[in-house]
Amino acid sequence: MAAAEPPACASRLRHLVELIELKAHKDPVAALSHLDSLAAHHPFSCPSPSLLFRLLRAVSESAPSHLPRLLRFLRHHPRCPRFSEAVALVALKAFSRALMPDEALRTFRSLPDIFRCTPGVRSHNALLDAFVRARRWDEAESFFAFFSARARVRPNLQTYNILIRGLCAREQLDRALELLQTIQSGGIEPDRVTYSTLMCALIKRGDLDKALEVFDEMCDRKVAADVVCYNVLIDGFLKNDELDKAMEMWNRMVSDRAVSPTVATYNVMLNGLCKLGKFNEVMEMWGRMVANGHRPDSFTYGILIHGLCESGNVDGASRVYTEMMKNGFALDTVTCNSLLNGFCRAGRLEESSKLWESMQSAGHCNTVSYNILIRGLFENGRVEDAIILWEQLQQQQQHKALLPDSVTYGVLIHGLCENGYINRALQVLKKAEEGEDKILDAFAYTSMLDGLCKDKRIDEAICVYNQMAECGCRPNSQTYNALISGFCRVSKISEAIQFFNEMQSSGCSPTIVTYNALISGLCKAERFFEASVFTREMMEKGFKPDTITYSSLIDGLCRDKKLDAALDIWNRVFDMGDGADVIMHNIIIHGLCSAGKVEEALRVHSEMKRRNCTPTLVTHNTLMDGLYESGDCEKASAVWVEMLEAGLKPDIISYNIALKGLCSYNRTSEAVQLLDDALSHGIIPTTITWSILVRAVMKEGPAQT
C-alpha cells in the first residue's frame, strides 16, 4: 500500500480538490490548471468520477480547445476511473461541434486508454459527424467504408442520417436520395430527421415539387411530421411566389391533429405574405394568430410594421409599434428603420422627426437610418435639412462611430440632382472620388450623369462618365440609358447611337427605356426609318412596345404629316388589346386637329372619356385650338365650358387660344371680357396675349374702336 500523505500534504490535496470543484462550472479552464497542479504534486490522487465528469462536461461546453489537457490527464493518470461510452461521447461530440475532427479521431482511437471503454456505434457516429461538420468529405467516406465493412459494430439510422446531411451539404442530392432508397431496402426505416434533412436541402435548391414528394412519402410511411417540416415547406413555397401551394400546406397542417401552428409558423406566413404584397391576408393571419392565443415576438412585430408600411398603412404600423413597446419589447434598429421609412414615404416628416429623436436617444441609429431619412427629406423637398443631416453623419464619421456607405452617396447625389442642386452634387461626387475608399457605385454615378444630362450639360456628363471608368466603377444599363436620353435630348442622335453600340459591346443589355429614348429621339429628328428599325429590333428581343413607344412613333408621324400611318399605329394599339394613356390620346388629337380633321379629333375625345381616360387641360386646349382654326366658335366655346365643369383651371395658354380664336372672328369685345376674367383669376398675360389683342384692335380700325 502507498504511504499515507503527511497532514500538510493532505490539507493541500483537499484544497486543490475543493478548488477544482469550485471552478469546474464557472471557470473550467482555471479548474484544469488546478487539476494539472494536483497531478504534479499528488500523482497518485485522483478526483472522484462525478467531479471529473462535471469538469469534462463544462470544458466541452465552454472551452473545447482545452479538452486535450483533460484527456491527457485521464489517459496517463494511474488511478483514473473507468467511464461508460456515454461519457466518452461528451468529448467526441464537443470536438465535432468545435470543428476539431483531428482531435475527435485521436480521442476515438484512444477511447480504451482514456475512458477504459470500447467504441460502440454511437462513438463511430460521433466521429463520422465530426468529419461531416468539418466538411472533410474524403475522410468521412473513408471512415464510413471502414465502419460498414470492417468495424465491430454496424451502421444504424443515425449513421445514415449523418451521411445524408453531408451529401446535402455537398449539394449531392441525387446521391442522398439514392441513399434513402438503399437504407429502406436494407430494412432500416427513415425517421423524421431523415426526411426533414432531405426536404430542407431540396427547398434550398429550389426543387419544391420534389421536397413535397418527400414530405408525402414521409406521411405515407406513417412518420409523423412536426411543425418544422410544415414551416420549411410553407416558407419555401412563399419565397418561390407559390401562394396557393403555401396555403395548401397551411391547411394540411391545421387539419393535422398531431401538430399546431406556432409563433414561428405565423411569422413565416406573415413574412411571406408581406413580401408577396398580400397585405389584407397579412392582417387576417395576424388576427388569427392573436385569436388562437399566440403571443407575438419581436420578429412578429417587425414583420407587421414593415408590411403595413409597405402597404401604405403607416397609421396601422404606428399602432403596432406602440403596442410592441407597451408589451415590453425593446426597440431594435431594424424595426425602427421600417417605421422611419414608412413615415418618410408617406411624407409625414413630423412623425419621422419624433421617431428619429427617440432612435438617437436609444442609440438605434445606423447608416441605414441616415440613408432613409436623407432620402425622405429629399423626396419631400427638404433639401437643406437633408444636407444638415449629411453633415451630421460626416461628423460621426470623424469619430468612427458611423460611416457613410455607397448607398449614402447614391441617395445624396440623386436627391441633390432631383432637386436641381447639380453643382452641389458634383462637389459631393468629387470629394468622394478623392477619398481613399472607392465608395461610389453605379447608382451614384448614374444619378450624377442623369442630372447633368437633364440639365443639358453633356460635356460635363462625359467627363463624369470617363472618371467613372478610371475609378473602376462599371456602368450598367441605367448608366447608358441616362447618357442615351441625354444625347437625344440635345438632338445628338449619332452620339446616342454610339453609346447604344458601346452598351451592347460591354455586355449591358438594352432595356425598353433604352429603345424608347432612341425611338423618341429619332422621331423628333424625323429619322423615321431608323426609328422603325429600332422598334422592330426591340420587338425581336422580346420587348413589347409600351405607351411611350407608341406615343413617340405617333407624334413623329403626325409632325411629318403622315397621319394615315399614325392612325394605323393608333388602331393597332387597340386591336392588340393595349390601352392608350392620356398622353397618347393628346398626341393623336393634336395630329388630327393639325390636319384639319377636327370631327375625328372630337370622336377620339368622346372615346377617350368612354375608356375612363380623363381629358387634361392639354386635351381641351388642343381641341379648342383646332375648333377655332376650323371656324367652329360655338363648339370651341362648349369645350371651354366643359373644361370648367371638369374642375380644370385654364392657364395662359388656354386664354391665348380663346383670345386668338375670338379675335380672328372679330369678336374683340368678348376677347376683352375674357382678358378681364384671366386677370381676375391671377393669370398674368404674356407678350403673345398683348400681341393678339393689339393686332385685333388694329384690324378693326380707329372707327370701330
Steps between C-alpha positions, in 0.01 A plus 500: 500500500611857441616696800246739653528866400658728769240735659628808311486315169154366576381852574644628170340208318157578646546865411580417136200268471278769651635752249430262214144451626454874545629592154367202303181675391580873498863492383588156365833618353615611849375166635723325245799696631425378851464146361846531341635613836335201666661263251841661549500500882274203576548257210312216668197706606204529263175698534177305517342373176203735548729806531702394196177457302373844605832653394494310169152628425588861595817506289314339208230766509707815553865428415530198266847609386620414854349150491827332395654610837229320694516194273878477552442499877242221467723296271817517705370503856568161661179505703260648247155338531320307229229693312216390275479578130239768585772700678739457208228634267504831686859558383448365148192714440677807640783455248240456225314821589831691528609378152800313644483169309869414553455514878180296465692235303783486758250468783302231315813292449595538865161438666625183678800691643312821592159378615570125538213420262470371144340709223144401417277611215435838667874575515537405135210734415655782702830473306313481168307811604828679580629435147168613343474819706858592408423425133777241486312299242772253396567401861127473568451259210814305585394463863147395399647235269702363795198533730266307270748226397759438771383657826383296797164678492258561214369837373155598624240760394691782670806407291304534177339824617847647550606381154186645338565832675854498361385422147240779521767743622709404195190556280513135389127456541471218246741289708312596816169383347665178381628440852144541628391218269800289606425515871132425436588192297739396781214489747574828678204736524583871456381736770396864508864616510570312176208651316531854637872509405414408142207742483709794623773426243249465215329826597837675513570374147159626389358155427178551694301236315752231597503630858122460507538143365738420787253651748215292355713185517575573865128530575420183300756306708328620819796713605345791688590839360578766759428871471852567367432279196189700422677830565786436258262399221270797554801733510642345182174539306454859615856594402435341160182711453280189516235630738240235409734214593608679817135536604441133415782402739358739762158332473657153522679603818186648653312176429787286640401419858859418596634853441387858542635827358755667727615860519775399255235371256303823517821698453579299185150566367502869589847556352418315178166674452663840557765432237229394255312823567196315642442753776130422556592136553774614739245669725271195484788274605596741778141493632501121487827485689369721782165318511681167546685634802848534351705784646691687228877524535726782386536339156120494460474869583786580262331313215167675561650847521699445180202353315256772608748771399551335161122497447479869588316438827739702714235566765457126547876454520522775760232330713685168483821680597329655805356160601845345464648746748206463740555125508858552614687429179817703464547726201724359230663680211346291221142557619562871559644532149188335351271749674730792417490400133121475513464849646740646242329335205164631623644852525437509875822671596381623839451141620829407331675771701350382832591138427852608399547676833393191694728281286795729570437508875477119505810457284308329219621709206728330248612593150180354353298731729686805366451380143124464552452842656727680251303344214169591665604862548608529137180340371296750699699802379684558830838536332672713765389265779635204300836677460511578875437132578775401258739736677404340834585159356838633385571614856417148618744372239782707653439321831479161322154453652312474169630487146311600185479219247445485125124526552548824697691663215251371245204636697676835555604553138165379366306726739710806420463446125125437519457827688715699256817525711724369222814692599469390864463140384818537291686623809388196699601269214848650465561494876405133513732424205788665687453269800702183553195270491346434159154551644309633199290242319317497167186652654691807623671557165180432305308751713768761430499426128120512485496836679759650267329361188159633605668839551647463148859514638614224268874583499513479880305173488765351270774607747315329786451189285874485425582551869263218584707265283827624654365425849425143395122534527329308224200667330172313489191524278365797697830686449481461123129587501578832669767583240292388201200703621727799560647497151154456346377794709756730335440345155838323484348180366819359344683523834202334672520210254877471565428458871230246415759296309752536784232389743448172315871434445566546875251229587219727623160404364284779361165545673171636371608836646805491270295432190234756590764771540653421160165466323378831647825676404494362145134596451567855618791514257264373226713188448194275483655208314767456771230535767307214337819288487555545874132427566528174306827409678339572836209266423735228372679509836173434679416855610138595451453862392333704773309827496827698489612310189170547322475865606844576354416329169156660467633845592782476247271384221244772575766772488624352171144533360469120478168489678378177337808313626450654846134392504601152387724465808226655717242244385751216531551587869134437572479195270775337710303568816741761629373821653602855421581747774402868505828606335440274201143626469624860509759427230250347256245775571769761427597319181138487378438865585821606325381315188164673516315180598334655802188281492719190526686667785168556680411133445831393658420739788163330554656152486765619743234581761322168440829321573519680837807688383447846647572790261753751628545873447725416202215299343254788527754760381580288193132452412420871546790597277388255231137611514587869480732427205215319323260787567273326748490760778192352668655158551822663614302694762327174604843341559588799723184443705570127523852576621366720781232243595772235527669713767797589282651846538585670167862613472642782287520261203125433531424872509733577208331233285154636583607863450657421164190308389256772603711776346538313172122513466474869597361427846743739662264618774456141618876462488545805723247361749694171498820692575330658801402150614862387470623795707233438765633142537859617540610395150784724381477590129807433285634689199304255285179605677556872436613431144170319426292786637704779337471335159126457549448866596714621208304276263170651609633852439454832683133542413396172664709550809 
